[in-house]
Coordinates of C-alpha atoms and ligand atoms in Angstrom, one line a residue:
M20 CA -3.6 39.9 -22.9
N21 CA -5.2 38.8 -19.9
F22 CA -5.1 34.6 -19.1
P23 CA -8.0 33.9 -16.5
K24 CA -7.3 32.8 -13.3
S25 CA -8.1 29.0 -13.2
F26 CA -5.4 28.7 -16.5
L27 CA -2.7 30.3 -14.3
E28 CA -3.6 27.6 -11.4
T29 CA -3.3 24.5 -13.6
L30 CA -0.3 26.0 -14.8
R31 CA 1.7 26.9 -11.5
S32 CA 0.4 23.6 -9.6
R33 CA 2.5 21.7 -13.0
I34 CA 4.8 23.4 -12.9
S35 CA 7.7 21.4 -10.5
L36 CA 9.4 24.8 -8.7
S37 CA 12.4 22.9 -7.9
N38 CA 12.6 21.4 -11.5
L39 CA 12.6 25.0 -13.1
I40 CA 14.5 26.7 -10.5
G41 CA 17.6 24.0 -10.3
E42 CA 17.9 23.8 -14.1
R43 CA 19.3 27.3 -13.4
V44 CA 21.1 27.2 -9.8
T45 CA 22.8 24.7 -7.6
W46 CA 21.7 23.5 -5.1
D47 CA 23.7 23.5 -1.7
E48 CA 22.6 20.0 -1.3
K49 CA 24.2 19.6 3.1
K50 CA 21.3 22.4 3.4
S51 CA 18.7 21.4 1.4
R52 CA 16.0 18.5 2.5
S53 CA 14.6 17.3 -1.1
G54 CA 12.6 14.7 0.5
Q55 CA 10.6 17.7 2.0
G56 CA 10.3 19.9 -0.8
D57 CA 13.0 22.2 0.9
F58 CA 15.5 23.7 -1.2
W59 CA 18.7 27.0 -0.2
A60 CA 21.5 27.8 -3.2
P61 CA 23.6 30.6 -3.4
C62 CA 20.9 33.5 -5.1
P63 CA 20.9 33.8 -8.8
F64 CA 19.8 37.3 -8.4
H65 CA 22.5 38.4 -6.1
D66 CA 25.9 38.1 -5.8
E67 CA 26.8 35.6 -3.4
K68 CA 28.5 32.7 -2.3
T69 CA 26.6 31.3 0.8
A70 CA 23.0 29.8 0.2
S71 CA 20.7 32.2 1.2
F72 CA 17.9 31.6 -1.6
H73 CA 15.1 29.2 -0.3
V74 CA 12.5 27.3 -2.3
D75 CA 9.9 25.7 -0.9
T76 CA 8.4 23.3 -3.5
T77 CA 5.5 22.3 -1.6
K78 CA 4.0 25.9 -0.9
G79 CA 5.2 27.0 -5.2
F80 CA 7.1 29.5 -3.7
Y81 CA 10.9 31.4 -3.5
Y82 CA 12.5 33.9 -0.9
C83 CA 16.3 34.9 -0.7
F84 CA 17.3 35.7 2.5
G85 CA 19.9 38.0 1.0
C86 CA 18.4 40.5 -1.5
H87 CA 14.6 39.6 -0.4
V88 CA 13.4 37.9 -4.1
K89 CA 10.8 36.8 -4.1
G90 CA 7.9 34.6 -5.8
D91 CA 6.6 31.6 -7.7
C92 CA 7.7 30.5 -10.8
F93 CA 6.0 33.4 -12.8
T94 CA 7.9 36.0 -11.2
F95 CA 11.2 33.4 -11.5
L96 CA 11.2 32.9 -15.0
K97 CA 10.4 36.7 -15.8
D98 CA 13.0 38.4 -14.0
Y99 CA 15.2 35.7 -13.8
E100 CA 15.0 35.2 -18.1
N101 CA 13.8 39.2 -18.7
L102 CA 10.6 37.8 -20.3
S103 CA 7.4 39.9 -20.6
F104 CA 4.6 38.3 -18.7
V105 CA 2.9 36.7 -22.0
E106 CA 6.2 35.3 -23.0
T107 CA 6.4 34.3 -19.5
V108 CA 3.2 32.4 -19.4
T109 CA 3.4 30.7 -23.4
R110 CA 7.1 29.4 -22.2
L111 CA 5.8 27.5 -18.8
S112 CA 2.7 25.9 -20.6
H113 CA 5.0 25.2 -22.9
M114 CA 6.9 23.3 -20.3
A115 CA 4.1 21.7 -18.7
G116 CA 2.6 20.3 -22.0
L117 CA -0.1 22.4 -21.6
Q118 CA -2.2 24.0 -24.7
L119 CA -2.6 28.2 -24.2
P120 CA -6.3 29.4 -24.1
K121 CA -7.6 30.7 -27.7
S122 CA -9.0 34.4 -27.2
N123 CA -9.6 36.1 -24.6
K124 CA -13.1 36.0 -25.8
K125 CA -13.4 32.5 -26.1
L126 CA -12.0 32.5 -22.7
A127 CA -14.1 34.3 -20.7
E128 CA -17.2 32.8 -22.0
N129 CA -15.8 29.3 -21.2
E130 CA -15.1 30.5 -17.6
K131 CA -18.8 31.6 -17.4
K132 CA -19.0 28.2 -18.5
K133 CA -17.4 27.1 -15.8
L134 CA -18.5 28.2 -12.7
L135 CA -22.0 26.8 -13.9
H136 CA -20.5 23.2 -14.7
Y137 CA -19.1 23.6 -10.5
E138 CA -22.6 24.9 -9.5
V139 CA -24.2 22.0 -11.2
M140 CA -21.9 19.4 -9.3
S141 CA -22.1 21.2 -5.8
I142 CA -25.8 20.9 -5.7
A143 CA -25.2 17.1 -7.8
S144 CA -23.2 16.4 -4.5
D145 CA -25.5 17.6 -2.1
F146 CA -28.2 15.7 -3.9
F147 CA -26.5 12.6 -3.3
I148 CA -25.7 13.2 -0.1
E149 CA -29.4 13.8 1.1
Q150 CA -30.7 10.6 -0.5
L151 CA -28.5 8.2 2.2
D152 CA -31.3 9.8 4.1
S153 CA -34.3 8.7 2.1
N154 CA -36.0 5.5 2.2
N155 CA -34.4 4.5 -0.4
A156 CA -30.8 3.9 0.7
T157 CA -31.4 1.0 2.9
N158 CA -29.3 -1.4 0.8
C159 CA -26.6 1.8 0.6
I160 CA -26.4 1.9 4.6
K161 CA -26.3 -1.8 4.4
Y162 CA -23.2 -1.8 2.3
I163 CA -21.4 1.8 4.3
Q164 CA -21.8 -0.7 7.8
S165 CA -20.3 -3.6 5.7
R166 CA -17.7 -2.0 4.9
G167 CA -17.3 -0.1 7.9
I168 CA -16.7 3.2 6.9
S169 CA -17.7 5.8 9.8
Q170 CA -19.4 8.8 10.1
F171 CA -17.1 11.0 10.1
S172 CA -15.3 9.7 6.8
L173 CA -18.6 9.7 4.6
K174 CA -18.6 13.8 5.8
Q175 CA -15.0 14.1 5.2
F176 CA -15.5 12.8 2.0
G177 CA -19.1 14.1 0.7
I178 CA -20.5 9.9 0.5
G179 CA -23.3 9.7 -1.3
F180 CA -25.9 7.8 -2.9
A181 CA -27.2 8.0 -6.1
P182 CA -31.2 6.3 -5.9
K183 CA -32.4 3.2 -8.3
A184 CA -35.0 6.0 -10.4
N185 CA -34.3 6.4 -13.9
N186 CA -33.8 10.2 -14.1
S187 CA -34.5 11.8 -9.9
L188 CA -31.2 14.4 -9.9
Y189 CA -32.1 15.1 -13.8
N190 CA -35.3 16.4 -13.1
Y191 CA -34.0 17.5 -9.6
L192 CA -31.4 20.2 -11.9
K193 CA -34.1 20.7 -13.7
N194 CA -36.0 22.1 -11.1
K195 CA -32.8 24.0 -9.6
G196 CA -33.3 25.7 -13.6
F197 CA -30.1 24.0 -14.9
S198 CA -30.6 23.5 -18.8
T199 CA -30.8 20.1 -20.4
D200 CA -28.0 20.9 -22.7
L201 CA -25.9 22.0 -19.2
V202 CA -26.5 19.0 -17.0
L203 CA -25.7 16.7 -20.3
E204 CA -22.3 18.2 -20.8
S205 CA -22.0 17.8 -16.8
G206 CA -22.0 14.5 -17.9
L207 CA -24.4 13.6 -15.2
C208 CA -27.1 12.7 -17.3
M209 CA -27.2 11.1 -20.5
Q210 CA -29.6 11.2 -23.5
T211 CA -29.5 7.7 -26.3
E212 CA -31.4 9.8 -28.8
S213 CA -31.9 13.7 -29.5
N214 CA -36.0 13.2 -28.6
Q215 CA -35.6 10.7 -25.6
E216 CA -35.6 12.2 -22.2
P217 CA -32.2 11.8 -20.5
F218 CA -31.6 9.9 -18.0
D219 CA -28.5 10.2 -14.5
R220 CA -25.4 8.3 -15.8
F221 CA -25.8 7.2 -11.7
R222 CA -27.8 4.9 -10.1
N223 CA -28.3 3.3 -7.3
R224 CA -24.6 3.8 -6.6
L225 CA -22.2 5.0 -3.6
M226 CA -21.4 7.5 -4.6
F227 CA -17.5 9.7 -4.4
P228 CA -16.6 12.9 -5.3
I229 CA -14.3 13.9 -6.9
T230 CA -12.4 16.9 -5.7
D231 CA -10.0 19.5 -8.3
E232 CA -6.6 21.0 -6.6
R233 CA -8.7 22.9 -4.7
G234 CA -11.2 21.2 -3.3
R235 CA -14.1 21.5 -6.2
T236 CA -16.1 18.5 -7.0
I237 CA -15.9 18.3 -10.7
A238 CA -16.4 14.7 -11.3
F239 CA -18.0 12.1 -9.7
G240 CA -17.0 8.4 -9.1
G241 CA -20.1 5.8 -8.4
R242 CA -19.8 1.6 -6.7
S243 CA -22.7 0.0 -7.7
L244 CA -25.1 -1.7 -5.1
D245 CA -26.2 -4.4 -7.6
A246 CA -23.4 -7.4 -7.3
N247 CA -25.5 -8.0 -11.2
V248 CA -23.8 -4.6 -13.0
N249 CA -21.0 -4.9 -15.4
A250 CA -19.8 -2.3 -14.4
K251 CA -18.7 -2.4 -10.3
Y252 CA -17.5 1.5 -10.3
L253 CA -18.1 4.1 -12.4
N254 CA -16.6 7.8 -12.8
S255 CA -18.1 10.8 -15.3
P256 CA -16.7 11.3 -18.7
D257 CA -14.5 13.6 -19.2
T258 CA -15.8 17.0 -18.8
L259 CA -15.4 20.9 -19.5
L260 CA -13.9 20.1 -15.6
F261 CA -12.5 16.9 -15.7
S262 CA -9.8 15.2 -17.1
K263 CA -9.3 11.7 -15.4
G264 CA -5.6 11.3 -16.5
K265 CA -4.6 15.0 -15.0
I266 CA -6.2 14.0 -10.9
V267 CA -6.1 11.9 -8.2
Y268 CA -8.5 11.0 -5.7
N269 CA -8.5 12.8 -2.8
Y270 CA -5.4 14.9 -4.1
F271 CA -6.5 18.0 -2.2
N272 CA -7.5 16.1 1.7
A273 CA -4.4 14.0 0.8
R274 CA -2.2 17.4 -0.1
T275 CA -3.4 20.0 2.8
R276 CA -4.1 17.7 5.3
R277 CA -1.0 15.1 5.2
P278 CA 1.8 15.8 7.9
K279 CA 5.0 18.1 6.4
G280 CA 6.9 16.3 4.2
S281 CA 5.6 13.1 4.1
P282 CA 5.1 11.2 0.7
L283 CA 1.9 11.0 -1.1
L284 CA 1.0 6.8 -0.5
L285 CA -0.9 5.8 -3.9
V286 CA -3.6 3.6 -3.7
E287 CA -6.0 1.2 -5.8
G288 CA -9.5 3.1 -5.0
Y289 CA -11.8 4.9 -3.1
M290 CA -12.3 2.7 -0.4
D291 CA -9.1 2.1 -0.2
V292 CA -8.3 5.8 0.8
V293 CA -11.3 6.2 2.5
S294 CA -10.2 2.7 5.0
L295 CA -6.8 4.1 5.9
S296 CA -7.2 7.8 5.9
Q297 CA -10.3 6.5 8.2
A298 CA -7.3 4.5 9.7
G299 CA -5.4 7.9 9.8
F300 CA -3.4 7.7 7.2
T301 CA -4.0 11.0 5.6
N302 CA -1.8 11.9 2.4
V303 CA -3.5 8.6 0.3
V304 CA -4.6 9.1 -3.4
A305 CA -5.5 7.1 -6.3
P306 CA -5.6 7.0 -9.6
L307 CA -9.0 7.5 -11.8
G308 CA -9.1 4.3 -13.9
T309 CA -5.9 5.4 -15.8
A310 CA -2.8 3.5 -16.5
L311 CA -0.2 4.9 -14.1
T312 CA 3.0 6.2 -15.6
E313 CA 6.3 7.8 -13.9
Ligands
ZN424 ZN1 19.4 37.3 -3.0

């Protein structure tokens, strides 16, 4: 049975290698630097008294300097417990609280659909960025300047502008050849009744793309530029790509750009992340409108 790559990646990102391995070995506490995700133990795969088995939890990888075994959470559990690959994935999914994909055929279709969703998100992101240069963006630019967001930050975070008009993004996406169903499923547009023309979810807002653990845009957050609007911040709804409780804003940047071993700083919102990042703190993330638990 083949599992989709994206599922295995999600699974890998959810499994803490230090927990998985730590339950099966005894760490050498003198040699390990747990704050930096750096663990050493006597190797569980060959007989030894010293600790030559190294686990790098940041990279999700282990290596033994004695017998040279190496790998990730999948190879570890498979080899340690002598499981088949399917058994391994099943066990890890259970640990991570993830549902196993239902069937391969359905999965393949789902994967194809996901690619389309990534594409529509990427094109929408380009659209919002382009709109910053339009005549409609005067107020938006004023707001950006008043908040002191630099050109560099605008680029780095892919910040854009959703115009006031009812369906400018909808028309743009339709012209690019995307089906109405897909555009509605992506959460970028909405429809009150099935026979009505869809309209844009984000209007007159400063737009922040939300990316997944690989840096691909999966959703948007929009900050209203109109003081009279009820919802100051509006996020994409949960979609095929996006589940608001499962990702934090700026996770990809923070993980890849933070100084090695530094902790992640958790702040309240998009603007806090952008401001801190601009001030040199690259290890900042923000929750996406969800309550925080341990
Ligand atoms: Zn070894």
